[in-house]
Amino acid sequence: MPIGHEAHLQHISKRFNNELKNLRDHMLVMGGMVEKQVQQALTSLLTVDSELASDVKSNDKEVNKLELIIDEECTNVIALQQPAASDLRLVITITKMVNDLERIGDEAKKIAKSTLQLSDHGLAPLGLAEVRVIGNHVRKMLNDSLDAFTRFDTALAYEVIKEDEDVDAEYRSAMRALVTNMMEDARNISSILQIMWVLRSLERVGDHSRNLCQHIIYMVEGRDVRHSSLKETEEVIHHNP
Amino acid sequence: MPIGHEAHLQHISKRFNNELKNLRDHMLVMGGMVEKQVQQALTSLLTVDSELASDVKSNDKEVNKLELIIDEECTNVIALQQPAASDLRLVITITKMVNDLERIGDEAKKIAKSTLQLSDHGLAPLGLAEVRVIGNHVRKMLNDSLDAFTRFDTALAYEVIKEDEDVDAEYRSAMRALVTNMMEDARNISSILQIMWVLRSLERVGDHSRNLCQHIIYMVEGRDVRHSSLKETEEVIHHNP
């Protein structure tokens, strides 16, 4: 049976001494940190700001710490409160989302490392327009994922899942263009490779945002839509058989 | 408090009607499937066998299905049996390991896709020696991870975690050589890029095998060693403070 936001909040306040609410809040704090990491990693690359890139690298440790803390909180809630049905789904969803958030943080760190490499070797302007476009696209997907979680909004979650296919198409087209550039001028190979790694990281951020939204649909609907087609996923959120 | 293999088996047979044992067995079946996927993906690449590569691609669906099934089994065990302490750790560890196994399966599928690309465009012999060496290395890590899980063997798990650093070094050195090759002969760029993606996938298989072993140490010792240094991890398995 699908659950609503209100039902959850009511339940939370009565039974679990705000523990479930704390879990949700902590996950959203981590989500906000990860969003900032992705944004700053992109800015560091596009403005060749190696100081900002170093900040992103070192802030990744904080993201990792939060993953461990929230994961432990989830285990404790399961062990001590023995939540059932939709509460258990909420806790399990949070452990899974935290894992994807941590991996998004890793991708931000990889982008920051590419910034440092490029600022050492001289920046190639090739591919930066694509980085900006795809970067903004996946940042929006991540932001929408966190909104969808906050509002138990499966329709928004579904939109994000659908958008991941657009990002994949943008990624493939950007990569093809860069391969052509490489062949035309072999002197740019090193820097173009760095931009390729960055695009790959951004594409991964899109994948993880899609994962976040699949977890949200599981939380609300109790149906696991990982590895489902778009059509199957749409049927789940519209409660068709 | 650390748990031993015997204590677990005893407990399992008495209380949970073999449910925990089934979970472990199912995860090991999935582990075996994923091992085979990685092995066949590598063979398909090294022998330019596009039929085998197509098999790997389609078998990935079976791996994905197993992930969903085992994950649901884990949720049911938590909801219905309300396991505590080390039993809960076992179940939570299995959900996490299943996630890493599924991602290893994804990397095998990506390697199979590269085989298909390369057999379409003509295979470049460059980099295949490195693929073979690193491929065998990460296959051994994956195999050892599953053994470490079967035997609750934290010393073996620690060895795998340590080996991931060797794989990372091998990967970096192979990538440097390939960049040089690219610069020397721009005609090989497309096929060398494919081999780079394959090496990246293999390096990811190593990372996921390391993750599996970190989960195993958590299961046995109750201490989360993700994001810990090698030295800290070693202290945990030797029960130093």
Coordinates of C-alpha atoms in Angstrom, one line a residue:
Chain A
M1 CA 0.0 0.0 0.0
P2 CA 1.4 3.4 -0.9
I3 CA 2.3 5.7 1.9
G4 CA 1.9 9.5 2.1
H5 CA 4.0 12.2 3.7
E6 CA 1.4 13.0 6.3
A7 CA 0.9 9.5 7.5
H8 CA 4.6 9.3 8.0
L9 CA 5.0 12.5 9.9
Q10 CA 2.1 11.5 12.2
H11 CA 3.6 8.1 12.9
I12 CA 7.0 9.6 13.5
S13 CA 6.0 12.0 16.1
K14 CA 4.0 9.5 18.1
R15 CA 6.1 6.4 18.2
F16 CA 9.8 6.8 17.4
N17 CA 10.7 9.8 19.4
N18 CA 11.7 11.7 16.3
E19 CA 14.2 9.1 15.4
L20 CA 12.9 8.5 11.9
K21 CA 12.6 12.2 11.4
N22 CA 16.2 12.7 12.5
L23 CA 17.3 10.0 10.0
R24 CA 15.5 11.8 7.2
D25 CA 17.0 15.1 8.2
H26 CA 20.5 13.7 8.4
M27 CA 20.1 12.2 5.0
L28 CA 19.0 15.6 3.6
V29 CA 22.0 17.3 5.2
M30 CA 24.2 14.8 3.5
G31 CA 22.3 15.4 0.3
G32 CA 22.9 19.1 0.6
M33 CA 26.6 18.6 1.2
V34 CA 26.9 16.4 -1.9
E35 CA 25.0 18.9 -4.0
K36 CA 27.5 21.5 -3.0
Q37 CA 30.4 19.2 -3.7
V38 CA 29.2 18.6 -7.3
Q39 CA 28.5 22.3 -7.8
Q40 CA 31.9 23.4 -6.5
A41 CA 33.8 20.6 -8.4
L42 CA 32.2 21.9 -11.7
T43 CA 33.0 25.5 -10.8
S44 CA 36.6 24.6 -10.0
L45 CA 36.9 23.0 -13.4
L46 CA 35.2 25.7 -15.4
T47 CA 37.1 28.5 -13.7
V48 CA 40.4 26.6 -13.4
D49 CA 40.3 27.2 -9.6
S50 CA 42.7 24.7 -8.1
E51 CA 42.2 26.1 -4.6
L52 CA 38.5 25.3 -4.8
A53 CA 39.3 21.9 -6.3
S54 CA 41.5 21.2 -3.3
D55 CA 38.6 22.1 -0.9
V56 CA 36.3 19.7 -2.7
K57 CA 38.9 16.9 -2.4
S58 CA 39.3 17.5 1.4
N59 CA 35.5 18.0 2.0
D60 CA 34.9 14.5 0.6
K61 CA 36.1 13.1 4.0
E62 CA 33.1 14.9 5.7
V63 CA 30.7 13.3 3.2
N64 CA 32.2 9.9 4.0
K65 CA 31.9 10.4 7.7
L66 CA 28.2 11.3 7.3
E67 CA 27.7 8.0 5.4
L68 CA 29.1 6.0 8.3
I69 CA 27.1 7.9 10.9
I70 CA 23.7 7.7 9.1
D71 CA 24.3 4.0 8.3
E72 CA 24.9 3.3 11.9
E73 CA 21.8 5.3 12.9
C74 CA 19.8 3.2 10.5
T75 CA 21.1 -0.1 11.9
N76 CA 20.4 1.1 15.4
V77 CA 16.8 2.1 14.6
I78 CA 16.2 -1.3 13.0
A79 CA 17.8 -3.2 16.0
L80 CA 16.2 -1.2 18.7
Q81 CA 12.8 -0.1 17.3
Q82 CA 12.1 -3.0 15.0
P83 CA 10.1 -0.9 12.6
A84 CA 7.6 -2.7 10.3
A85 CA 6.1 -2.2 6.9
S86 CA 6.5 1.4 5.6
D87 CA 8.8 2.5 8.4
L88 CA 11.2 -0.3 7.7
R89 CA 11.0 0.7 4.0
L90 CA 11.9 4.2 4.9
V91 CA 14.9 3.1 6.9
I92 CA 16.1 0.7 4.3
T93 CA 15.6 3.4 1.6
I94 CA 17.8 5.8 3.6
T95 CA 20.7 3.3 3.8
K96 CA 20.5 2.8 0.1
M97 CA 20.2 6.5 -0.7
V98 CA 23.1 7.3 1.5
N99 CA 25.2 4.8 -0.4
D100 CA 24.4 6.5 -3.8
L101 CA 25.0 10.0 -2.2
E102 CA 28.4 8.9 -1.1
R103 CA 29.2 7.7 -4.6
I104 CA 28.1 11.0 -6.1
G105 CA 30.5 12.6 -3.6
D106 CA 33.3 10.4 -5.0
E107 CA 32.5 11.5 -8.5
A108 CA 32.7 15.2 -7.4
K109 CA 36.1 14.4 -5.9
K110 CA 37.3 12.8 -9.2
I111 CA 36.2 15.9 -11.1
A112 CA 38.2 18.1 -8.6
K113 CA 41.2 15.9 -9.3
S114 CA 40.8 16.4 -13.0
T115 CA 40.8 20.2 -12.3
L116 CA 44.1 19.9 -10.5
Q117 CA 45.6 17.8 -13.4
L118 CA 44.3 20.3 -16.0
S119 CA 45.6 23.3 -14.1
D120 CA 49.0 21.7 -13.9
H121 CA 49.2 20.9 -17.6
G122 CA 47.3 23.8 -19.2
L123 CA 43.5 23.7 -19.8
A124 CA 42.1 22.6 -23.1
P125 CA 38.9 24.6 -23.9
L126 CA 37.6 21.6 -25.9
G127 CA 34.6 19.9 -24.3
L128 CA 34.0 22.5 -21.6
A129 CA 30.6 23.6 -23.2
E130 CA 29.4 20.0 -22.9
V131 CA 30.7 19.8 -19.3
R132 CA 28.6 22.8 -18.5
V133 CA 25.5 21.6 -20.1
I134 CA 25.6 18.0 -18.8
G135 CA 26.8 19.3 -15.4
N136 CA 23.8 21.6 -15.1
H137 CA 21.5 18.8 -16.2
V138 CA 22.7 16.3 -13.6
R139 CA 22.8 18.9 -10.9
K140 CA 19.1 19.5 -11.5
M141 CA 18.4 15.8 -11.4
L142 CA 20.2 15.5 -8.0
N143 CA 18.3 18.5 -6.7
D144 CA 15.0 17.1 -7.9
S145 CA 15.8 13.7 -6.3
L146 CA 16.2 15.3 -2.9
D147 CA 13.0 17.3 -3.4
A148 CA 11.1 14.1 -4.4
F149 CA 12.4 12.5 -1.2
T150 CA 11.3 15.4 0.9
R151 CA 7.8 15.4 -0.6
F152 CA 7.3 11.7 -1.2
D153 CA 6.8 12.8 -4.8
T154 CA 6.9 9.8 -7.1
A155 CA 5.8 11.8 -10.2
L156 CA 8.9 14.0 -9.8
A157 CA 11.0 10.9 -9.1
Y158 CA 9.8 9.4 -12.3
E159 CA 10.7 12.5 -14.3
V160 CA 14.3 12.2 -13.0
I161 CA 14.5 8.6 -14.0
K162 CA 13.3 9.5 -17.5
E163 CA 15.8 12.4 -17.8
D164 CA 18.6 10.0 -17.2
E165 CA 18.1 8.7 -20.7
D166 CA 18.6 12.3 -22.1
V167 CA 21.8 12.7 -20.1
D168 CA 23.1 9.4 -21.5
A169 CA 22.4 10.6 -25.0
E170 CA 24.1 13.9 -24.4
Y171 CA 27.0 12.1 -22.9
R172 CA 27.4 9.8 -25.9
S173 CA 27.2 12.6 -28.3
A174 CA 29.8 14.7 -26.4
M175 CA 32.2 11.7 -26.3
R176 CA 31.9 11.2 -30.0
A177 CA 32.8 14.8 -30.7
L178 CA 35.8 14.6 -28.3
V179 CA 37.1 11.4 -30.1
T180 CA 37.0 13.3 -33.3
N181 CA 38.9 16.2 -31.8
M182 CA 41.5 13.8 -30.5
M183 CA 42.1 12.4 -33.9
E184 CA 42.4 15.8 -35.5
D185 CA 45.1 17.0 -33.1
A186 CA 47.1 14.5 -31.1
R187 CA 48.7 17.2 -29.0
N188 CA 45.4 17.7 -27.1
I189 CA 45.0 14.0 -26.2
S190 CA 45.9 14.3 -22.5
S191 CA 43.7 17.2 -21.7
I192 CA 40.8 15.8 -23.8
L193 CA 41.1 12.5 -21.8
Q194 CA 40.7 14.4 -18.6
I195 CA 37.5 16.1 -19.9
M196 CA 36.3 12.6 -20.9
W197 CA 36.8 11.4 -17.4
V198 CA 34.9 14.4 -16.1
L199 CA 32.0 13.7 -18.5
R200 CA 32.0 10.1 -17.4
S201 CA 31.8 11.2 -13.8
L202 CA 28.8 13.5 -14.6
E203 CA 27.1 10.7 -16.4
R204 CA 27.6 8.6 -13.2
V205 CA 26.0 11.4 -11.1
G206 CA 23.0 11.1 -13.4
D207 CA 22.9 7.3 -12.9
H208 CA 23.1 7.7 -9.1
S209 CA 20.3 10.4 -9.2
R210 CA 18.2 7.9 -11.1
N211 CA 19.0 5.3 -8.4
L212 CA 18.0 7.7 -5.7
C213 CA 14.6 8.1 -7.4
Q214 CA 14.1 4.4 -7.8
H215 CA 14.7 4.0 -4.1
I216 CA 12.1 6.8 -3.4
I217 CA 9.5 4.9 -5.5
Y218 CA 10.2 1.8 -3.5
M219 CA 9.8 3.7 -0.3
V220 CA 6.4 5.2 -1.3
E221 CA 5.0 2.3 -3.3
G222 CA 6.7 -0.7 -1.8
R223 CA 7.6 -1.9 -5.3
D224 CA 11.3 -2.3 -6.4
V225 CA 11.7 -0.6 -9.8
R226 CA 15.4 -1.0 -10.2
H227 CA 16.0 -2.8 -13.5
S228 CA 12.4 -2.0 -14.6
S229 CA 11.6 -0.3 -17.9
L230 CA 10.3 3.3 -18.0
K231 CA 6.9 1.9 -18.9
E232 CA 6.9 -0.5 -16.0
T233 CA 8.0 2.2 -13.6
E234 CA 5.2 4.5 -14.8
E235 CA 2.7 1.8 -14.2
V236 CA 3.9 1.3 -10.6
I237 CA 3.5 5.0 -9.8
H238 CA 0.0 5.1 -11.4
H239 CA -1.0 1.9 -9.4
N240 CA -1.7 -0.1 -12.5
P241 CA -1.1 -3.9 -12.1
Chain B
M1 CA 32.1 -8.7 19.9
P2 CA 33.5 -10.7 17.0
I3 CA 31.4 -13.6 15.7
G4 CA 32.7 -16.9 14.4
H5 CA 31.5 -19.2 11.7
E6 CA 30.4 -21.9 14.1
A7 CA 28.4 -19.7 16.3
H8 CA 26.5 -18.5 13.3
L9 CA 25.7 -21.9 11.9
Q10 CA 24.5 -23.1 15.3
H11 CA 22.3 -20.2 15.7
I12 CA 21.0 -20.4 12.1
S13 CA 19.9 -24.0 12.4
K14 CA 18.1 -23.4 15.7
R15 CA 16.2 -20.2 15.3
F16 CA 15.6 -19.1 11.8
N17 CA 14.4 -22.2 10.0
N18 CA 17.4 -22.0 7.7
E19 CA 16.4 -18.6 6.5
L20 CA 19.7 -17.0 7.2
K21 CA 21.5 -20.0 5.7
N22 CA 19.4 -19.6 2.6
L23 CA 20.2 -15.9 2.4
R24 CA 23.9 -16.8 2.5
D25 CA 23.6 -19.5 -0.1
H26 CA 21.7 -17.3 -2.4
M27 CA 24.3 -14.6 -2.1
L28 CA 27.0 -17.1 -2.9
V29 CA 25.0 -18.3 -6.0
M30 CA 24.9 -14.7 -7.1
G31 CA 28.6 -14.3 -6.4
G32 CA 29.3 -17.4 -8.6
M33 CA 27.3 -16.0 -11.4
V34 CA 29.1 -12.7 -11.3
E35 CA 32.5 -14.4 -11.2
K36 CA 31.5 -16.3 -14.3
Q37 CA 30.3 -13.1 -16.0
V38 CA 33.6 -11.3 -15.4
Q39 CA 35.6 -14.4 -16.6
Q40 CA 33.5 -14.7 -19.8
A41 CA 33.6 -11.0 -20.5
L42 CA 37.4 -11.1 -20.3
T43 CA 37.6 -14.3 -22.5
S44 CA 35.2 -12.7 -25.0
L45 CA 37.5 -9.7 -25.3
L46 CA 40.8 -11.6 -25.4
T47 CA 39.6 -14.1 -28.0
V48 CA 37.4 -11.6 -29.9
D49 CA 34.4 -13.8 -29.4
S50 CA 31.3 -11.6 -30.1
E51 CA 28.9 -14.5 -29.5
L52 CA 30.2 -15.0 -26.0
A53 CA 30.1 -11.2 -25.4
S54 CA 26.4 -11.2 -26.4
D55 CA 25.8 -14.0 -23.9
V56 CA 27.4 -11.9 -21.1
K57 CA 25.2 -9.0 -22.1
S58 CA 22.0 -11.0 -21.9
N59 CA 23.0 -12.9 -18.7
D60 CA 23.3 -9.6 -16.9
K61 CA 19.5 -9.6 -16.6
E62 CA 19.7 -12.8 -14.5
V63 CA 22.2 -11.2 -12.1
N64 CA 19.9 -8.2 -11.8
K65 CA 16.9 -10.4 -11.0
L66 CA 18.9 -12.2 -8.2
E67 CA 19.8 -8.8 -6.7
L68 CA 16.1 -7.9 -6.4
I69 CA 15.1 -11.4 -5.0
I70 CA 17.9 -11.5 -2.4
D71 CA 17.2 -7.9 -1.4
E72 CA 13.5 -8.7 -0.8
E73 CA 14.5 -11.8 1.2
C74 CA 16.7 -9.7 3.4
T75 CA 13.8 -7.2 4.0
N76 CA 11.5 -10.0 4.8
V77 CA 13.9 -11.6 7.3
I78 CA 14.3 -8.2 9.0
A79 CA 10.6 -7.5 9.1
L80 CA 9.4 -11.0 10.2
Q81 CA 12.3 -12.3 12.3
Q82 CA 13.5 -9.1 13.8
P83 CA 17.1 -10.4 14.0
A84 CA 19.4 -8.7 16.6
A85 CA 23.1 -8.1 16.9
S86 CA 25.3 -10.4 14.8
D87 CA 22.3 -11.8 12.8
L88 CA 21.2 -8.3 11.9
R89 CA 24.7 -7.5 10.8
L90 CA 24.8 -10.6 8.6
V91 CA 21.5 -9.6 6.9
I92 CA 22.6 -6.0 6.4
T93 CA 26.0 -7.1 5.1
I94 CA 24.3 -9.3 2.6
T95 CA 22.2 -6.4 1.2
K96 CA 25.3 -4.4 0.8
M97 CA 27.3 -7.2 -0.8
V98 CA 24.5 -7.9 -3.2
N99 CA 24.7 -4.3 -4.3
D100 CA 28.4 -4.5 -5.0
L101 CA 28.0 -7.8 -6.8
E102 CA 25.4 -6.3 -9.1
R103 CA 27.7 -3.5 -9.9
I104 CA 30.5 -5.9 -10.7
G105 CA 28.0 -7.6 -13.1
D106 CA 27.5 -4.2 -14.7
E107 CA 31.2 -3.8 -15.3
A108 CA 31.3 -7.3 -16.9
K109 CA 28.5 -6.2 -19.2
K110 CA 30.4 -3.0 -20.1
I111 CA 33.5 -5.1 -21.0
A112 CA 31.3 -7.3 -23.2
K113 CA 30.0 -4.2 -25.0
S114 CA 33.6 -3.1 -25.6
T115 CA 34.3 -6.6 -27.1
L116 CA 31.4 -6.0 -29.5
Q117 CA 32.6 -2.5 -30.5
L118 CA 36.1 -3.8 -31.0
S119 CA 35.1 -6.8 -33.1
D120 CA 33.1 -4.4 -35.3
H121 CA 36.0 -2.0 -35.8
G122 CA 38.9 -4.4 -35.8
L123 CA 40.9 -5.2 -32.7
A124 CA 43.9 -3.3 -31.6
P125 CA 46.5 -5.5 -29.9
L126 CA 47.7 -2.6 -27.7
G127 CA 46.9 -3.0 -24.0
L128 CA 45.6 -6.5 -24.2
A129 CA 48.5 -7.8 -22.1
E130 CA 47.6 -5.3 -19.3
V131 CA 43.9 -6.4 -19.6
R132 CA 44.9 -10.0 -19.1
V133 CA 47.2 -9.2 -16.1
I134 CA 44.8 -6.8 -14.3
G135 CA 41.8 -9.0 -15.2
N136 CA 43.4 -12.0 -13.6
H137 CA 44.3 -9.9 -10.6
V138 CA 40.8 -8.6 -9.9
R139 CA 39.2 -12.1 -10.7
K140 CA 41.4 -13.5 -7.9
M141 CA 40.3 -10.6 -5.6
L142 CA 36.6 -11.3 -6.3
N143 CA 37.1 -15.1 -5.7
D144 CA 39.0 -14.4 -2.4
S145 CA 36.2 -12.1 -1.3
L146 CA 33.6 -14.8 -1.7
D147 CA 35.9 -17.3 0.1
A148 CA 36.4 -14.8 2.9
F149 CA 32.6 -14.5 3.2
T150 CA 32.1 -18.2 3.3
R151 CA 34.8 -18.7 6.0
F152 CA 34.3 -15.5 8.0
D153 CA 37.9 -15.0 7.2
T154 CA 38.9 -11.4 8.1
A155 CA 42.6 -12.0 7.5
L156 CA 41.8 -13.0 3.8
A157 CA 39.4 -10.0 3.6
Y158 CA 42.2 -7.7 4.7
E159 CA 44.6 -9.2 2.1
V160 CA 42.1 -8.3 -0.7
I161 CA 41.7 -4.8 0.6
K162 CA 45.5 -4.4 0.5
E163 CA 45.7 -5.8 -3.0
D164 CA 43.4 -3.2 -4.3
E165 CA 46.2 -0.7 -4.0
D166 CA 48.4 -2.9 -6.2
V167 CA 45.6 -3.0 -8.8
D168 CA 45.2 0.7 -8.7
A169 CA 49.0 1.1 -9.4
E170 CA 48.9 -1.4 -12.2
Y171 CA 45.9 0.4 -13.7
R172 CA 47.6 3.8 -13.6
S173 CA 50.7 2.5 -15.2
A174 CA 48.7 0.7 -18.0
M175 CA 46.8 4.0 -18.6
R176 CA 50.0 6.0 -18.9
A177 CA 51.4 3.6 -21.5
L178 CA 48.2 3.7 -23.5
V179 CA 48.2 7.5 -23.6
T180 CA 51.7 7.4 -25.0
N181 CA 50.6 4.9 -27.6
M182 CA 47.7 7.2 -28.6
M183 CA 50.0 10.1 -29.1
E184 CA 52.3 8.1 -31.2
D185 CA 49.7 6.9 -33.6
A186 CA 46.4 8.7 -33.8
R187 CA 44.8 6.0 -36.0
N188 CA 44.5 3.7 -33.0
I189 CA 42.7 6.2 -30.8
S190 CA 39.2 4.6 -31.0
S191 CA 40.3 1.1 -30.2
I192 CA 42.7 2.3 -27.5
L193 CA 39.9 4.2 -25.9
Q194 CA 37.8 1.0 -25.8
I195 CA 40.7 -0.8 -24.0
M196 CA 40.9 2.2 -21.5
W197 CA 37.2 1.7 -20.7
V198 CA 37.8 -2.0 -20.2
L199 CA 40.8 -1.3 -17.8
R200 CA 38.6 1.2 -16.0
S201 CA 35.9 -1.4 -15.5
L202 CA 38.5 -3.9 -14.2
E203 CA 39.8 -1.3 -11.8
R204 CA 36.1 -0.9 -10.6
V205 CA 35.8 -4.6 -10.1
G206 CA 38.8 -4.4 -7.8
D207 CA 37.2 -1.5 -5.9
H208 CA 33.9 -3.5 -5.5
S209 CA 35.9 -6.5 -4.3
R210 CA 37.5 -4.3 -1.7
N211 CA 34.1 -3.1 -0.7
L212 CA 32.9 -6.7 -0.3
C213 CA 35.7 -7.4 2.0
Q214 CA 35.1 -4.2 4.1
H215 CA 31.5 -5.4 4.5
I216 CA 32.8 -8.8 5.6
I217 CA 34.9 -7.2 8.3
Y218 CA 31.9 -5.3 9.5
M219 CA 29.9 -8.5 9.6
V220 CA 32.5 -10.3 11.7
E221 CA 33.8 -7.5 13.9
G222 CA 30.9 -5.1 14.0
R223 CA 33.3 -2.3 13.0
D224 CA 32.7 -0.3 9.8
V225 CA 36.1 0.0 8.1
R226 CA 34.9 1.8 4.9
H227 CA 37.0 5.0 4.6
S228 CA 39.5 3.6 7.1
S229 CA 43.2 3.4 6.3
L230 CA 44.9 0.1 5.8
K231 CA 46.6 0.5 9.2
E232 CA 43.3 1.2 11.0
T233 CA 41.7 -1.8 9.2
E234 CA 44.5 -4.1 10.3
E235 CA 44.0 -2.9 13.9
V236 CA 40.3 -3.8 13.8
I237 CA 40.9 -7.4 12.6
H238 CA 43.6 -7.8 15.3
H239 CA 41.3 -6.4 17.9
N240 CA 43.6 -3.5 18.8
P241 CA 41.8 -0.4 20.2

